[in-house]
Amino acid sequence: MRAFIASSIGVTCAAALVLPLAAPAGAAPDTPAHPATAGSVPAEASGPAEVPGSTQSLALNPLASPSVRATGAPAAAAAEQGLPERDVQPFSLVGVVWDDVDTELHGTAQVRTRATGTDRWSDWQDLETHNAEHSADAGTAERDSGAARGSTAPLWVGDSDGVEVRVRPETPGPGDSAEAPVPLPAGLHLELVDPGKDPQELPATGAAGADRAGSLGASVLPALSRAETEEAAGLAPAAKPYIGPRPRIVTRKGWGADEKLRESGFAYTKSVKAAFIHHSATGNNYKCSQAPSVLRGIYRYHVKSSGWRDIGYNFAVDKCGNIYEGRAGGVTKAVMGAHTLGFNTNTMGIAVLGTFTKSNPPAAAVNAVSKLTAWKLGLFGANPKGKVTLTSGGSNKYKKGKKVKLNVISGHRDGFATECPGARLYKKLGTARTSSAKLQGR
């Protein structure tokens, strides 16, 4: 019952208010240490204590028996690594990591999990092994810190207390010149993430004074009318700016980000010229009420397991159309993310929570992408239906330094040879561009 994942093109996946949401000057002792990034500023506030979460990291071992190795069984069987069925502390999100961030896992990684307090085991589920395209660019402090590791995409499995995992190298096909599978990366570990409990619900803030409240740590930034949006952004109505009304945004405090996890500084670029749309590849088996937990799981996995300075995406959208602040630094600012390898400068990354390779994205999620891009791109004067020229920082599609003309709203696959954001979501980007531009008044 093994499902194999292809190893080549089949890879997945202004003048404005500042809303500082930051951590104390010192990071937690077990937080990966990243050198200060140029242009970063110190953090100020701490996150909620109710949602610390935890990560279990388990080293993978060879699974083939001694007799298999002694009798010269197929190399793929002998090279398989994993863990047999076992009891573990409760977790809800799982992924596999390895030592070298520049090494890919050519093969399959699968897990099966047991629902907490039951004897019900899931079927085997695939982890998206090709995840290198979701990371900081080469040459940046975040990428070259020494803390970054190779990793699969994380998978949301829900509350679980049992796990089994198997990782197999890709077997060469009949026409391949290689005679043996490419070895698995060194240092394979299974990461089991407990996202912690949801933060206590806080009262919603009204439109009047919302920005000030947000700067003090509100859990939600409410939607604003177009006039209120222009006023908040310091835009003169007489200038007739093309900007969509600000949508409702759940802040990091709202989804329970533990600000002690991430690096204490912020990193910015000069502008936001384009938006790259992603799917998180974490699966669709979550309720929208669980989206904050999914986000906390991804955040912890990106920082503690993958060694990034913060969650990679600038924003996230769930399948009910709720919008969430991602990487810290201010929702109106040009925060540098780690979402589209080679094109993190002067762009933002929006992840729709789920996997949309074969499943259609809900209309509510596509509408939320339109609303978010109409507002955020509008702050920087970008036309959602337009084109923009970006300089590649280096990817498997465009070499470093190459100038590339892209849609202002692009899919991840436009900058990197990948399946992300999934074929079904990618097909909806034309609709998102048209709706976003209309919301801007174009």
Coordinates of C-alpha atoms in Angstrom, one line a residue:
M1 CA 0.0 0.0 0.0
R2 CA 2.9 2.3 -0.7
A3 CA 2.3 5.5 -2.7
F4 CA 5.5 6.8 -4.3
I5 CA 6.1 10.5 -4.9
A6 CA 8.0 11.6 -8.0
S7 CA 11.4 13.1 -7.4
S8 CA 11.6 15.6 -10.2
I9 CA 8.7 17.9 -11.4
G10 CA 6.4 16.1 -9.0
V11 CA 7.7 18.2 -6.1
T12 CA 5.1 20.1 -3.9
C13 CA 4.8 22.5 -2.6
A14 CA 4.6 51.4 3.0
A15 CA 3.5 54.2 4.9
A16 CA 1.4 52.2 7.2
L17 CA 0.6 51.1 10.7
V18 CA 3.2 49.0 12.4
L19 CA 1.8 46.2 14.7
P20 CA 4.8 44.9 16.6
L21 CA 4.2 41.4 17.9
A22 CA 7.4 40.3 19.3
A23 CA 9.4 38.2 21.8
P24 CA 11.5 39.2 24.8
A25 CA 15.1 40.2 24.1
G26 CA 16.4 36.7 24.9
A27 CA 15.1 33.6 23.0
A28 CA 14.2 30.4 24.8
P29 CA 17.3 28.3 25.6
D30 CA 16.3 25.6 23.1
T31 CA 15.5 28.0 20.2
P32 CA 17.8 27.7 17.2
A33 CA 20.3 30.5 17.2
H34 CA 20.3 32.6 14.1
P35 CA 22.7 35.5 13.5
A36 CA 21.0 38.9 13.5
T37 CA 19.6 39.7 10.1
A38 CA 20.5 43.0 8.4
G39 CA 17.6 45.4 8.8
S40 CA 16.1 43.6 11.7
V41 CA 14.8 45.4 14.7
P42 CA 14.4 44.3 18.4
A43 CA 11.3 42.6 19.6
E44 CA 9.0 44.0 22.3
A45 CA 6.3 41.8 23.7
S46 CA 5.8 38.3 24.9
G47 CA 3.3 35.7 23.8
P48 CA 0.6 33.9 25.8
A49 CA 1.8 31.4 28.4
E50 CA -1.2 29.1 27.9
V51 CA 0.0 27.5 24.6
P52 CA 3.6 26.4 25.0
G53 CA 3.3 23.1 23.1
S54 CA 6.2 20.6 22.8
T55 CA 8.2 18.6 20.2
Q56 CA 9.3 15.0 20.5
S57 CA 12.3 14.2 18.2
L58 CA 12.9 10.5 17.6
A59 CA 15.9 9.2 15.6
L60 CA 15.0 6.8 12.8
N61 CA 16.7 3.4 12.5
P62 CA 17.2 0.8 9.8
L63 CA 14.1 -1.3 9.4
A64 CA 15.4 -4.3 7.4
S65 CA 16.2 -7.4 9.4
P66 CA 19.8 -8.8 9.6
S67 CA 18.7 -11.8 7.5
V68 CA 17.5 -9.5 4.7
R69 CA 20.8 -7.7 4.6
A70 CA 22.8 -10.9 4.8
T71 CA 20.9 -12.5 1.9
G72 CA 21.4 -9.6 -0.5
A73 CA 17.8 -8.5 -0.6
P74 CA 16.9 -5.4 -2.7
A75 CA 18.8 -2.3 -1.7
A76 CA 15.6 -0.4 -1.2
A77 CA 14.5 -2.8 1.5
A78 CA 17.9 -2.9 3.2
A79 CA 18.1 1.0 3.2
E80 CA 14.6 1.6 4.6
Q81 CA 14.5 3.5 7.8
G82 CA 11.8 4.2 10.3
L83 CA 10.2 3.2 13.6
P84 CA 7.9 0.4 14.4
E85 CA 4.6 0.9 16.1
R86 CA 5.0 2.7 19.4
D87 CA 3.3 4.6 22.2
V88 CA 4.4 8.3 22.4
Q89 CA 3.3 11.4 24.2
P90 CA 0.3 13.1 22.6
F91 CA 0.9 15.1 19.4
S92 CA -1.1 16.4 16.4
L93 CA 1.4 17.2 13.7
V94 CA 4.2 15.1 12.3
G95 CA 7.1 15.5 9.9
V96 CA 10.6 14.1 9.2
V97 CA 13.8 16.1 9.3
W98 CA 17.5 15.5 8.5
D99 CA 20.9 17.1 9.0
D100 CA 21.7 18.8 5.7
V101 CA 19.3 21.6 4.5
D102 CA 20.8 21.3 1.0
T103 CA 20.1 17.6 0.6
E104 CA 16.8 16.3 -0.7
L105 CA 15.0 13.2 0.3
H106 CA 14.6 11.2 -2.9
G107 CA 12.0 8.6 -1.9
T108 CA 8.9 8.3 0.2
A109 CA 8.1 9.0 3.8
Q110 CA 4.9 7.6 5.3
V111 CA 3.3 7.5 8.7
R112 CA 0.4 5.9 10.4
T113 CA -1.0 7.2 13.7
R114 CA -3.3 6.1 16.5
A115 CA -6.0 8.4 17.8
T116 CA -5.4 9.3 21.5
G117 CA -7.0 7.0 24.0
T118 CA -8.2 4.5 21.3
D119 CA -6.9 1.5 19.4
R120 CA -7.8 3.1 16.0
W121 CA -4.9 3.3 13.7
S122 CA -5.0 5.4 10.5
D123 CA -4.0 4.1 7.1
W124 CA -0.5 4.9 5.9
Q125 CA -0.3 8.6 4.9
D126 CA 2.4 10.3 2.7
L127 CA 4.5 13.1 3.9
E128 CA 5.5 15.6 1.1
T129 CA 9.2 14.8 0.9
H130 CA 10.2 17.7 -1.4
N131 CA 10.0 20.7 0.8
A132 CA 13.2 22.6 0.0
E133 CA 11.4 25.2 -2.0
H134 CA 9.7 26.4 1.2
S135 CA 12.7 28.0 2.9
A136 CA 14.9 31.1 3.2
D137 CA 17.1 32.1 0.3
A138 CA 20.7 31.0 -0.1
G139 CA 23.1 33.7 1.3
T140 CA 20.7 35.0 3.9
A141 CA 21.5 34.7 7.6
E142 CA 18.5 32.6 8.2
R143 CA 19.5 30.0 5.6
D144 CA 23.2 30.0 6.5
S145 CA 22.9 30.1 10.3
G146 CA 23.8 26.4 10.7
A147 CA 20.5 25.7 12.4
A148 CA 18.5 25.0 9.2
R149 CA 17.7 21.4 8.4
G150 CA 16.2 19.5 5.6
S151 CA 12.6 18.6 6.2
T152 CA 9.4 17.1 4.8
A153 CA 6.2 19.2 4.8
P154 CA 4.4 18.6 8.1
L155 CA 1.2 16.7 8.2
W156 CA -1.7 17.4 10.5
V157 CA -3.0 14.1 12.0
G158 CA -5.1 15.3 14.9
D159 CA -4.8 14.3 18.6
S160 CA -2.7 11.1 18.6
D161 CA -0.6 9.0 21.0
G162 CA 0.8 6.3 18.8
V163 CA 2.9 6.4 15.6
E164 CA 4.7 4.2 13.1
V165 CA 6.9 5.6 10.3
R166 CA 8.8 4.2 7.3
V167 CA 11.1 6.1 4.9
R168 CA 12.3 4.4 1.7
P169 CA 14.7 5.7 -1.0
E170 CA 13.4 6.0 -4.5
T171 CA 13.9 2.8 -6.6
P172 CA 15.4 3.5 -10.0
G173 CA 13.1 2.7 -12.9
P174 CA 14.0 0.5 -15.9
G175 CA 15.3 3.4 -17.9
D176 CA 17.4 5.0 -15.2
S177 CA 21.2 4.7 -15.4
A178 CA 21.6 4.4 -11.6
E179 CA 21.8 0.9 -10.4
A180 CA 21.0 1.6 -6.8
P181 CA 18.7 3.9 -4.9
V182 CA 20.0 7.3 -3.9
P183 CA 20.9 7.0 -0.2
L184 CA 18.6 8.6 2.3
P185 CA 19.8 11.8 4.0
A186 CA 21.8 11.4 7.2
G187 CA 20.3 12.2 10.5
L188 CA 16.7 11.3 9.9
H189 CA 14.4 12.1 12.8
L190 CA 10.7 11.9 13.3
E191 CA 9.2 15.1 14.7
L192 CA 6.0 14.9 16.7
V193 CA 4.5 18.3 17.5
D194 CA 2.0 19.1 20.2
P195 CA 0.6 22.6 19.3
G196 CA -0.6 23.2 22.9
K197 CA -4.0 24.5 23.9
D198 CA -5.8 27.3 22.3
P199 CA -5.4 30.8 23.9
Q200 CA -8.2 32.2 26.0
E201 CA -10.8 33.9 23.8
L202 CA -10.5 37.7 23.9
P203 CA -13.3 40.2 23.0
A204 CA -13.3 41.5 19.5
T205 CA -12.1 45.0 19.0
G206 CA -14.3 47.6 17.2
A207 CA -13.2 49.4 14.1
A208 CA -12.6 52.7 16.0
G209 CA -9.3 52.4 17.8
A210 CA -8.6 48.9 16.4
D211 CA -5.2 49.8 15.1
R212 CA -4.0 51.1 18.5
A213 CA -5.5 48.1 20.2
G214 CA -3.7 45.9 17.7
S215 CA -0.4 47.4 18.5
L216 CA -1.1 46.6 22.1
G217 CA -1.7 42.9 21.3
A218 CA -5.3 42.4 20.2
S219 CA -6.3 38.9 19.1
V220 CA -8.2 40.1 16.0
L221 CA -7.8 43.1 13.7
P222 CA -11.4 43.7 12.5
A223 CA -12.3 44.4 8.9
L224 CA -12.3 48.1 7.9
S225 CA -14.3 49.9 5.3
R226 CA -12.4 51.3 2.4
A227 CA -12.4 54.8 3.8
E228 CA -11.2 53.5 7.2
T229 CA -8.5 51.5 5.4
E230 CA -7.2 54.6 3.5
E231 CA -7.2 56.6 6.7
A232 CA -5.3 53.9 8.7
A233 CA -2.7 53.7 5.9
G234 CA -2.3 57.5 5.7
L235 CA -3.5 57.7 2.2
A236 CA -5.3 60.9 1.0
P237 CA -8.8 60.2 -0.4
A238 CA -8.1 62.8 -3.1
A239 CA -5.3 60.6 -4.4
K240 CA -7.9 57.9 -5.2
P241 CA -5.5 55.1 -4.2
Y242 CA -6.1 51.5 -5.5
I243 CA -6.5 49.6 -2.3
G244 CA -9.0 47.1 -1.1
P245 CA -10.6 47.4 2.4
R246 CA -8.7 45.6 5.1
P247 CA -10.1 42.2 5.8
R248 CA -10.5 40.7 9.3
I249 CA -7.1 39.3 10.4
V250 CA -6.5 37.0 13.3
T251 CA -3.2 38.1 14.8
R252 CA -0.4 35.9 16.2
K253 CA -1.8 36.5 19.6
G254 CA -5.2 35.4 18.4
W255 CA -3.9 32.0 17.1
G256 CA -1.6 31.5 20.1
A257 CA 1.9 32.0 18.8
D258 CA 4.5 31.4 21.5
E259 CA 6.7 34.4 20.9
K260 CA 9.5 32.9 22.9
L261 CA 10.1 30.3 20.2
R262 CA 11.2 32.5 17.3
E263 CA 14.2 34.7 16.8
S264 CA 13.8 38.0 18.7
G265 CA 14.4 40.3 15.7
F266 CA 12.4 41.1 12.6
A267 CA 13.7 41.2 9.0
Y268 CA 12.3 43.4 6.3
T269 CA 12.6 44.0 2.6
K270 CA 11.9 47.2 0.7
S271 CA 8.5 46.5 -0.7
V272 CA 5.8 44.0 -1.4
K273 CA 5.7 43.7 -5.2
A274 CA 4.1 40.3 -5.5
A275 CA 2.3 37.6 -3.6
F276 CA 3.1 33.9 -3.9
I277 CA 0.2 31.5 -3.1
H278 CA 0.9 28.2 -1.5
H279 CA -0.9 25.2 0.0
S280 CA 0.5 24.0 3.3
A281 CA 0.4 20.3 2.2
T282 CA -0.7 19.5 5.8
G283 CA -3.8 17.7 4.6
N284 CA -7.5 18.7 4.7
N285 CA -8.5 16.7 7.8
Y286 CA -8.9 19.6 10.1
K287 CA -11.9 21.6 11.3
C288 CA -11.7 25.4 10.9
S289 CA -11.9 25.6 14.7
Q290 CA -8.6 23.7 14.7
A291 CA -6.8 26.1 12.3
P292 CA -5.1 28.0 15.1
S293 CA -3.7 24.6 16.4
V294 CA -2.6 23.7 12.9
L295 CA -0.8 27.1 12.6
R296 CA 0.9 26.6 16.0
G297 CA 2.0 23.2 14.8
I298 CA 3.5 24.5 11.6
Y299 CA 5.1 27.4 13.5
R300 CA 6.8 25.1 16.0
Y301 CA 7.8 22.7 13.2
H302 CA 9.4 25.5 11.1
V303 CA 11.3 26.9 14.1
K304 CA 12.2 24.0 16.3
S305 CA 12.4 21.2 13.7
S306 CA 13.5 22.9 10.5
G307 CA 15.6 25.6 12.2
W308 CA 14.0 28.7 10.7
R309 CA 13.8 32.1 12.5
D310 CA 9.9 32.1 12.5
I311 CA 7.0 30.5 10.6
G312 CA 7.8 30.8 6.9
Y313 CA 4.6 32.2 5.5
N314 CA 3.5 35.9 5.9
F315 CA -0.1 35.0 6.1
A316 CA -2.3 31.9 6.2
V317 CA -5.9 31.3 5.2
D318 CA -8.1 28.4 6.4
K319 CA -10.7 26.6 4.3
C320 CA -13.5 28.7 5.9
G321 CA -11.8 31.9 4.7
N322 CA -10.3 33.1 8.0
I323 CA -7.1 35.1 7.5
Y324 CA -4.2 34.8 10.0
E325 CA -1.0 36.8 10.5
G326 CA 2.0 34.6 9.8
R327 CA 5.7 35.7 10.3
A328 CA 6.0 38.5 12.9
G329 CA 7.0 42.0 12.1
G330 CA 3.7 43.8 11.4
V331 CA 0.9 42.9 9.0
T332 CA 1.3 46.1 7.0
K333 CA 5.1 45.9 6.7
A334 CA 7.3 44.2 4.1
V335 CA 8.4 41.3 6.3
M336 CA 10.8 38.9 4.7
G337 CA 9.5 35.4 4.8
A338 CA 10.8 31.9 4.0
H339 CA 8.1 30.7 1.6
T340 CA 9.4 30.7 -2.0
L341 CA 13.0 29.7 -2.4
G342 CA 14.7 32.3 -4.7
F343 CA 11.9 34.9 -4.4
N344 CA 11.5 35.8 -0.8
T345 CA 12.7 39.4 -1.4
N346 CA 10.0 42.1 -1.9
T347 CA 7.2 39.5 -1.9
M348 CA 4.8 37.9 0.5
G349 CA 3.8 34.3 0.9
I350 CA 0.2 33.3 1.6
A351 CA -0.5 29.6 2.6
V352 CA -3.9 28.1 2.2
L353 CA -4.1 25.5 4.9
G354 CA -4.7 22.1 3.2
T355 CA -3.6 20.1 0.3
F356 CA -5.1 21.0 -3.1
T357 CA -3.5 18.7 -5.6
K358 CA -6.6 16.6 -6.1
S359 CA -9.1 18.5 -3.9
N360 CA -10.8 21.8 -4.9
P361 CA -10.1 24.7 -2.6
P362 CA -13.2 26.1 -1.0
A363 CA -14.6 29.3 -2.5
A364 CA -14.3 31.0 0.9
A365 CA -10.5 30.4 0.9
V366 CA -10.1 31.8 -2.6
N367 CA -12.2 34.8 -1.7
A368 CA -10.0 35.4 1.4
V369 CA -6.9 35.3 -0.8
S370 CA -8.5 38.0 -3.1
K371 CA -9.4 40.2 -0.1
L372 CA -6.0 39.9 1.5
T373 CA -4.1 40.6 -1.7
A374 CA -6.3 43.6 -2.6
W375 CA -5.5 45.2 0.7
K376 CA -1.8 44.2 1.3
L377 CA -0.7 44.7 -2.4
G378 CA -2.7 48.0 -2.4
L379 CA -0.6 49.3 0.4
F380 CA 2.4 49.1 -1.9
G381 CA 0.7 50.2 -5.1
A382 CA 0.7 46.7 -6.8
N383 CA -1.9 45.8 -9.3
P384 CA -3.2 42.2 -8.7
K385 CA -3.8 41.7 -12.4
G386 CA -0.4 43.1 -13.4
K387 CA 3.1 41.7 -14.1
V388 CA 6.2 42.4 -12.1
T389 CA 9.9 41.7 -12.7
L390 CA 11.8 40.0 -9.9
T391 CA 15.4 39.0 -9.5
S392 CA 15.8 35.3 -8.6
G393 CA 17.9 34.5 -5.6
G394 CA 18.4 31.0 -7.1
S395 CA 16.0 28.2 -7.5
N396 CA 15.6 25.0 -9.6
K397 CA 13.7 27.0 -12.2
Y398 CA 15.7 30.3 -12.4
K399 CA 19.4 30.7 -11.7
K400 CA 20.5 33.3 -9.2
G401 CA 20.5 36.8 -10.7
K402 CA 18.1 36.1 -13.5
K403 CA 15.3 38.7 -14.0
V404 CA 12.0 37.0 -14.2
K405 CA 8.6 38.5 -15.3
L406 CA 5.8 37.0 -13.2
N407 CA 2.2 37.7 -12.3
V408 CA 1.8 40.0 -9.3
I409 CA -0.3 37.1 -7.8
S410 CA 1.6 34.0 -8.7
G411 CA 1.6 30.4 -7.6
H412 CA 4.6 28.9 -5.9
R413 CA 5.2 26.8 -9.0
D414 CA 5.8 30.0 -11.1
G415 CA 9.1 30.6 -9.2
F416 CA 10.1 27.0 -8.5
A417 CA 9.5 23.7 -10.3
T418 CA 7.0 22.3 -7.8
E419 CA 3.4 21.1 -7.5
C420 CA 2.6 23.8 -4.9
P421 CA 0.1 25.3 -4.5
G422 CA -1.6 22.2 -5.9
A423 CA -3.2 22.0 -9.3
R424 CA -6.7 22.7 -8.1
L425 CA -5.7 25.8 -6.2
Y426 CA -3.4 27.0 -9.0
K427 CA -6.4 27.0 -11.4
K428 CA -8.2 29.4 -9.2
L429 CA -5.5 32.1 -9.2
G430 CA -7.0 33.8 -12.3
T431 CA -10.3 34.3 -10.3
A432 CA -8.3 35.6 -7.3
R433 CA -6.5 38.1 -9.5
T434 CA -9.7 39.5 -11.1
S435 CA -11.5 39.7 -7.7
S436 CA -8.6 41.3 -6.0
A437 CA -8.2 44.0 -8.7
K438 CA -12.0 44.7 -8.5
L439 CA -11.8 45.1 -4.7
Q440 CA -9.0 47.7 -5.3
G441 CA -11.3 49.6 -7.6
R442 CA -9.5 48.8 -10.8

